[in-house]
Amino acid sequence: LAAINGALVVDPDESAVDLVKRTIENSPRPLVLKFVRGEHLVDHRQQEQRVVQTSKDILAVRDVTGALKLVIRTDGQVRRVKTYYAGAGRTQKQKSKHLATFHDDVLTTVDNKIVARARGDGPLVDLVAHNNNGEDDLPAAYVDLGRGALLTADQSTHFVVSTTGSVKRHDGLDCGSIDDFHFSMLRPLGLVITFLDPNLLAIPNAKKTSGIVRTIRKTSSKLTGLHSYFG
């Protein structure tokens, strides 16, 4: 191993193995590993090509049925995905639409107009709309990096993402998932949901939960100590 995301691994020894492991675990994805030339160079190149092919999307959001709904690509493109079936064999196909671009915590339209930005290093990150005066408004929502949650303007829980990428609404209902989730993904995801597509993680054909069921959930959450998790 010669480099991790461009950072050289110089004269590694046994004492550096743990540091290399932690660097790999904590480095942003997609992860780029470079190796010195060796007898399995062709195999490495073929594997590298496969990794590149599967790393075009740094964020992939699916609804509760598993259908792909949104991707953010390595070039920053935010694309809305629609799955449909075509032909006599009902072949599943997908088409996507370029909605915006995310780069350096800023969300811009396809014609390069700033929509909003993520402000702050956390654990509570402001999601702020950009106005025509060049000044930032008050936060329209927040990303809570400590809990893995998107919060509304009054800091009520909108949804929570687990470390496995499972997404739950404030009432504990599953509403989607994120492939290969990392907490850094919450910034672009929060901006997209807050300013571009508030129904991205809406549950298809979902009916409003009855007051009795909501009361039972709230009571159960309090008794189990999970009230703050469910909102």
mmCIF file of N, CA and C in Angstrom, residues 1-9 20 23-35 44 47-49 51-53 55-56 58 74:
data_model
loop_
_atom_site.group_PDB
_atom_site.id
_atom_site.type_symbol
_atom_site.label_atom_id
_atom_site.label_comp_id
_atom_site.label_asym_id
_atom_site.label_seq_id
_atom_site.Cartn_x
_atom_site.Cartn_y
_atom_site.Cartn_z
ATOM 1 N N LEU A 1 0.846 -1.187 0.000
ATOM 2 C CA LEU A 1 0.000 0.000 0.000
ATOM 3 C C LEU A 1 0.888 1.246 0.000
ATOM 4 N N ALA A 2 0.673 2.148 -0.993
ATOM 5 C CA ALA A 2 1.538 3.312 -1.142
ATOM 6 C C ALA A 2 0.870 4.613 -0.721
ATOM 7 N N ALA A 3 -0.472 4.705 -0.864
ATOM 8 C CA ALA A 3 -1.145 5.968 -0.535
ATOM 9 C C ALA A 3 -2.611 5.715 -0.216
ATOM 10 N N ILE A 4 -3.154 6.547 0.692
ATOM 11 C CA ILE A 4 -4.566 6.500 1.069
ATOM 12 C C ILE A 4 -5.168 7.865 0.769
ATOM 13 N N ASN A 5 -6.071 7.904 -0.211
ATOM 14 C CA ASN A 5 -6.668 9.181 -0.642
ATOM 15 C C ASN A 5 -5.603 10.242 -0.924
ATOM 16 N N GLY A 6 -4.502 9.811 -1.550
ATOM 17 C CA GLY A 6 -3.442 10.732 -1.930
ATOM 18 C C GLY A 6 -2.382 10.954 -0.875
ATOM 19 N N ALA A 7 -2.620 10.526 0.370
ATOM 20 C CA ALA A 7 -1.641 10.688 1.448
ATOM 21 C C ALA A 7 -0.688 9.490 1.434
ATOM 22 N N LEU A 8 0.601 9.757 1.307
ATOM 23 C CA LEU A 8 1.581 8.692 1.182
ATOM 24 C C LEU A 8 1.738 7.903 2.473
ATOM 25 N N VAL A 9 1.907 6.608 2.336
ATOM 26 C CA VAL A 9 2.243 5.736 3.462
ATOM 27 C C VAL A 9 3.748 5.517 3.398
ATOM 28 N N VAL A 20 -2.748 3.039 10.130
ATOM 29 C CA VAL A 20 -3.224 2.854 8.756
ATOM 30 C C VAL A 20 -4.674 2.376 8.757
ATOM 31 N N THR A 23 -6.931 5.254 9.671
ATOM 32 C CA THR A 23 -7.000 6.203 8.555
ATOM 33 C C THR A 23 -7.971 5.718 7.488
ATOM 34 N N ILE A 24 -7.900 4.427 7.174
ATOM 35 C CA ILE A 24 -8.796 3.859 6.168
ATOM 36 C C ILE A 24 -10.239 3.903 6.646
ATOM 37 N N GLU A 25 -10.471 3.578 7.912
ATOM 38 C CA GLU A 25 -11.834 3.552 8.454
ATOM 39 C C GLU A 25 -12.455 4.946 8.485
ATOM 40 N N ASN A 26 -11.652 5.966 8.770
ATOM 41 C CA ASN A 26 -12.191 7.315 8.987
ATOM 42 C C ASN A 26 -12.095 8.224 7.767
ATOM 43 N N SER A 27 -11.466 7.764 6.696
ATOM 44 C CA SER A 27 -11.324 8.596 5.502
ATOM 45 C C SER A 27 -12.651 8.708 4.762
ATOM 46 N N PRO A 28 -12.897 9.856 4.101
ATOM 47 C CA PRO A 28 -14.133 10.026 3.328
ATOM 48 C C PRO A 28 -14.204 9.060 2.159
ATOM 49 N N ARG A 29 -15.416 8.708 1.781
ATOM 50 C CA ARG A 29 -15.654 7.829 0.636
ATOM 51 C C ARG A 29 -16.077 8.641 -0.566
ATOM 52 N N PRO A 30 -15.766 8.215 -1.800
ATOM 53 C CA PRO A 30 -15.095 6.959 -2.140
ATOM 54 C C PRO A 30 -13.621 6.964 -1.739
ATOM 55 N N LEU A 31 -13.140 5.809 -1.283
ATOM 56 C CA LEU A 31 -11.773 5.670 -0.799
ATOM 57 C C LEU A 31 -10.870 5.267 -1.961
ATOM 58 N N VAL A 32 -9.741 5.964 -2.115
ATOM 59 C CA VAL A 32 -8.796 5.656 -3.190
ATOM 60 C C VAL A 32 -7.512 5.121 -2.576
ATOM 61 N N LEU A 33 -7.209 3.863 -2.834
ATOM 62 C CA LEU A 33 -5.988 3.227 -2.357
ATOM 63 C C LEU A 33 -5.062 2.985 -3.539
ATOM 64 N N LYS A 34 -3.791 3.366 -3.395
ATOM 65 C CA LYS A 34 -2.821 3.125 -4.455
ATOM 66 C C LYS A 34 -1.759 2.159 -3.958
ATOM 67 N N PHE A 35 -1.402 1.203 -4.827
ATOM 68 C CA PHE A 35 -0.439 0.174 -4.475
ATOM 69 C C PHE A 35 0.774 0.262 -5.394
ATOM 70 N N HIS A 44 -5.257 -5.900 -9.861
ATOM 71 C CA HIS A 44 -5.552 -4.682 -9.114
ATOM 72 C C HIS A 44 -6.247 -3.659 -9.989
ATOM 73 N N GLN A 47 -9.822 -4.606 -10.519
ATOM 74 C CA GLN A 47 -10.589 -4.334 -9.310
ATOM 75 C C GLN A 47 -10.806 -2.836 -9.132
ATOM 76 N N GLU A 48 -9.770 -2.029 -9.449
ATOM 77 C CA GLU A 48 -9.890 -0.577 -9.329
ATOM 78 C C GLU A 48 -10.969 -0.051 -10.265
ATOM 79 N N GLN A 49 -11.051 -0.601 -11.483
ATOM 80 C CA GLN A 49 -12.070 -0.184 -12.437
ATOM 81 C C GLN A 49 -13.461 -0.493 -11.901
ATOM 82 N N VAL A 51 -14.287 -0.701 -8.733
ATOM 83 C CA VAL A 51 -14.553 0.227 -7.637
ATOM 84 C C VAL A 51 -14.998 1.573 -8.180
ATOM 85 N N VAL A 52 -14.306 2.061 -9.230
ATOM 86 C CA VAL A 52 -14.672 3.343 -9.822
ATOM 87 C C VAL A 52 -16.092 3.294 -10.366
ATOM 88 N N GLN A 53 -16.453 2.185 -10.996
ATOM 89 C CA GLN A 53 -17.786 2.052 -11.564
ATOM 90 C C GLN A 53 -18.857 2.079 -10.488
ATOM 91 N N SER A 55 -18.509 3.642 -7.589
ATOM 92 C CA SER A 55 -18.329 4.793 -6.718
ATOM 93 C C SER A 55 -18.714 6.103 -7.385
ATOM 94 N N LYS A 56 -19.460 6.028 -8.482
ATOM 95 C CA LYS A 56 -19.894 7.243 -9.155
ATOM 96 C C LYS A 56 -20.876 8.013 -8.293
ATOM 97 N N ILE A 58 -21.861 9.086 -4.540
ATOM 98 C CA ILE A 58 -21.380 9.127 -3.164
ATOM 99 C C ILE A 58 -22.543 9.104 -2.176
ATOM 100 N N THR A 74 -20.090 11.902 -7.657
ATOM 101 C CA THR A 74 -18.784 12.384 -7.232
ATOM 102 C C THR A 74 -18.471 13.772 -7.784
#
